Amino acid sequence: MGGDRDIFERLRDGETIEGGDAQAGRMLAESYATKALVLQMNSTADPAEVRRLLGEITGKEVDESVHVFTPLYINYGKNTKIGKNVFINFDCVFLDLGGITIDDGVLIAPSEPTVRRTSSPSVGKNLPRSWPYPRQKGRLDRSQCYNLTRRNCR
């Protein structure tokens, strides 16, 4: 279905990526490169350094008003957008291949799998098409994450 289109573009456009996709190796390589940066980010206690590394992971400048209590785990990074006045608490997981937008003023509770692949049999070996969108000035907790993920990963 994707033809020669870039796998990351297809994911951003909401296309389901079939297991065995020809560009899957590229997706894996990018994820390992991100993992190296995530390990660096999770090894520092300096908030400015955390923001700098998060900016390198996402490919976008992270505002000074953003606070991240590491560890934070991200599998790709370039499809994550983080607004201003965002607080991300300890031990969160962002699986952003399909895109995550965290709007201004969002507080994310600790140990939240904010976006994750569901183990639903209906998904099988494919990557899901749509993902949760943490809304402006709200708090995202475990029940919201689970419900959003289950609903969007049919």
GROMACS .gro file of C-alpha atoms in nm:
model
  154
    1MET     CA    1   0.000   0.000   0.000
    2GLY     CA    2   0.283   0.243   0.083
    3GLY     CA    3   0.481   0.188  -0.235
    4ASP     CA    4   0.794   0.401  -0.230
    5ARG     CA    5   0.659   0.651   0.023
    6ASP     CA    6   0.869   0.706   0.334
    7ILE     CA    7   0.759   0.482   0.621
    8PHE     CA    8   0.754   0.772   0.869
    9GLU     CA    9   0.542   0.982   0.633
   10ARG     CA   10   0.300   0.693   0.596
   11LEU     CA   11   0.278   0.655   0.975
   12ARG     CA   12   0.213   1.029   1.019
   13ASP     CA   13  -0.059   1.007   0.754
   14GLY     CA   14  -0.232   0.734   0.953
   15GLU     CA   15  -0.147   0.443   0.726
   16THR     CA   16  -0.130   0.099   0.884
   17ILE     CA   17   0.218  -0.050   0.843
   18GLU     CA   18   0.201  -0.417   0.757
   19GLY     CA   19   0.434  -0.664   0.925
   20GLY     CA   20   0.733  -0.727   0.699
   21ASP     CA   21   0.724  -0.380   0.540
   22ALA     CA   22   1.030  -0.319   0.318
   23GLN     CA   23   1.127  -0.011   0.524
   24ALA     CA   24   1.092  -0.179   0.864
   25GLY     CA   25   1.472  -0.198   0.897
   26ARG     CA   26   1.496   0.179   0.868
   27MET     CA   27   1.233   0.222   1.135
   28LEU     CA   28   1.430  -0.010   1.363
   29ALA     CA   29   1.759   0.174   1.298
   30GLU     CA   30   1.598   0.510   1.381
   31SER     CA   31   1.455   0.363   1.701
   32TYR     CA   32   1.800   0.243   1.810
   33ALA     CA   33   1.948   0.588   1.742
   34THR     CA   34   1.673   0.739   1.956
   35LYS     CA   35   1.741   0.485   2.229
   36ALA     CA   36   2.101   0.607   2.257
   37LEU     CA   37   1.979   0.965   2.311
   38VAL     CA   38   1.711   0.849   2.556
   39LEU     CA   39   1.979   0.673   2.762
   40GLN     CA   40   2.178   0.999   2.777
   41MET     CA   41   1.869   1.199   2.871
   42ASN     CA   42   1.775   0.955   3.146
   43SER     CA   43   2.129   0.973   3.289
   44THR     CA   44   2.128   1.345   3.371
   45ALA     CA   45   1.958   1.535   3.652
   46ASP     CA   46   2.011   1.875   3.488
   47PRO     CA   47   1.671   2.004   3.364
   48ALA     CA   48   1.828   2.213   3.086
   49GLU     CA   49   2.024   1.912   2.960
   50VAL     CA   50   1.710   1.696   2.973
   51ARG     CA   51   1.528   1.955   2.759
   52ARG     CA   52   1.821   1.982   2.518
   53LEU     CA   53   1.837   1.605   2.470
   54LEU     CA   54   1.459   1.582   2.442
   55GLY     CA   55   1.482   1.847   2.170
   56GLU     CA   56   1.743   1.639   1.991
   57ILE     CA   57   1.520   1.333   2.020
   58THR     CA   58   1.211   1.513   1.889
   59GLY     CA   59   1.395   1.731   1.639
   60LYS     CA   60   1.220   2.035   1.786
   61GLU     CA   61   1.316   2.294   2.044
   62VAL     CA   62   1.164   2.217   2.385
   63ASP     CA   63   1.039   2.525   2.572
   64GLU     CA   64   1.199   2.617   2.906
   65SER     CA   65   0.857   2.581   3.070
   66VAL     CA   66   0.860   2.205   3.002
   67HIS     CA   67   0.964   1.985   3.294
   68VAL     CA   68   1.050   1.618   3.260
   69PHE     CA   69   1.124   1.390   3.552
   70THR     CA   70   1.321   1.110   3.394
   71PRO     CA   71   1.315   0.831   3.309
   72LEU     CA   72   1.113   0.892   2.996
   73TYR     CA   73   1.117   0.633   2.719
   74ILE     CA   74   1.051   0.718   2.354
   75ASN     CA   75   1.077   0.476   2.062
   76TYR     CA   76   1.122   0.725   1.776
   77GLY     CA   77   1.085   1.085   1.891
   78LYS     CA   78   1.052   1.281   1.569
   79ASN     CA   79   0.674   1.244   1.574
   80THR     CA   80   0.636   1.392   1.924
   81LYS     CA   81   0.529   1.755   1.966
   82ILE     CA   82   0.540   1.907   2.314
   83GLY     CA   83   0.370   2.235   2.400
   84LYS     CA   84   0.453   2.486   2.672
   85ASN     CA   85   0.402   2.444   3.048
   86VAL     CA   86   0.403   2.065   3.015
   87PHE     CA   87   0.501   1.842   3.306
   88ILE     CA   88   0.597   1.481   3.234
   89ASN     CA   89   0.642   1.280   3.552
   90PHE     CA   90   0.866   0.977   3.612
   91ASP     CA   91   0.862   0.657   3.409
   92CYS     CA   92   0.647   0.743   3.106
   93VAL     CA   93   0.654   0.569   2.770
   94PHE     CA   94   0.586   0.745   2.439
   95LEU     CA   95   0.548   0.524   2.132
   96ASP     CA   96   0.523   0.802   1.878
   97LEU     CA   97   0.559   0.637   1.539
   98GLY     CA   98   0.205   0.748   1.452
   99GLY     CA   99   0.249   1.084   1.622
  100ILE     CA  100   0.190   1.234   1.966
  101THR     CA  101   0.094   1.596   2.028
  102ILE     CA  102   0.105   1.714   2.390
  103ASP     CA  103  -0.063   2.052   2.406
  104ASP     CA  104   0.013   2.345   2.637
  105GLY     CA  105  -0.050   2.290   3.007
  106VAL     CA  106  -0.071   1.909   3.002
  107LEU     CA  107   0.040   1.721   3.314
  108ILE     CA  108   0.125   1.355   3.264
  109ALA     CA  109   0.109   1.130   3.571
  110PRO     CA  110   0.398   0.901   3.669
  111SER     CA  111   0.433   0.553   3.520
  112GLU     CA  112   0.202   0.631   3.230
  113PRO     CA  113   0.222   0.434   2.909
  114THR     CA  114   0.087   0.744   2.736
  115VAL     CA  115   0.080   0.580   2.400
  116ARG     CA  116   0.146   0.215   2.347
  117ARG     CA  117   0.070  -0.061   2.108
  118THR     CA  118  -0.220  -0.268   2.225
  119SER     CA  119  -0.201  -0.643   2.253
  120SER     CA  120  -0.546  -0.669   2.097
  121PRO     CA  121  -0.571  -0.953   1.843
  122SER     CA  122  -0.740  -0.709   1.605
  123VAL     CA  123  -0.411  -0.524   1.564
  124GLY     CA  124  -0.204  -0.835   1.498
  125LYS     CA  125   0.134  -0.760   1.342
  126ASN     CA  126   0.036  -0.417   1.213
  127LEU     CA  127   0.111  -0.081   1.369
  128PRO     CA  128  -0.208   0.107   1.463
  129ARG     CA  129  -0.317   0.410   1.267
  130SER     CA  130  -0.423   0.663   1.530
  131TRP     CA  131  -0.301   0.767   1.872
  132PRO     CA  132  -0.414   0.963   2.178
  133TYR     CA  133  -0.392   1.339   2.181
  134PRO     CA  134  -0.335   1.477   2.533
  135ARG     CA  135  -0.557   1.784   2.547
  136GLN     CA  136  -0.470   2.132   2.661
  137LYS     CA  137  -0.448   2.205   3.035
  138GLY     CA  138  -0.545   1.861   3.149
  139ARG     CA  139  -0.401   1.572   3.341
  140LEU     CA  140  -0.348   1.240   3.170
  141ASP     CA  141  -0.370   0.943   3.405
  142ARG     CA  142  -0.363   0.566   3.369
  143SER     CA  143  -0.736   0.516   3.302
  144GLN     CA  144  -0.740   0.786   3.034
  145CYS     CA  145  -0.429   0.644   2.869
  146TYR     CA  146  -0.568   0.294   2.865
  147ASN     CA  147  -0.907   0.399   2.731
  148LEU     CA  148  -0.759   0.627   2.466
  149THR     CA  149  -0.518   0.361   2.355
  150ARG     CA  150  -0.777   0.084   2.340
  151ARG     CA  151  -1.026   0.299   2.150
  152ASN     CA  152  -0.772   0.425   1.897
  153CYS     CA  153  -0.593   0.096   1.831
  154ARG     CA  154  -0.880  -0.114   1.694
   0.00000   0.00000   0.00000
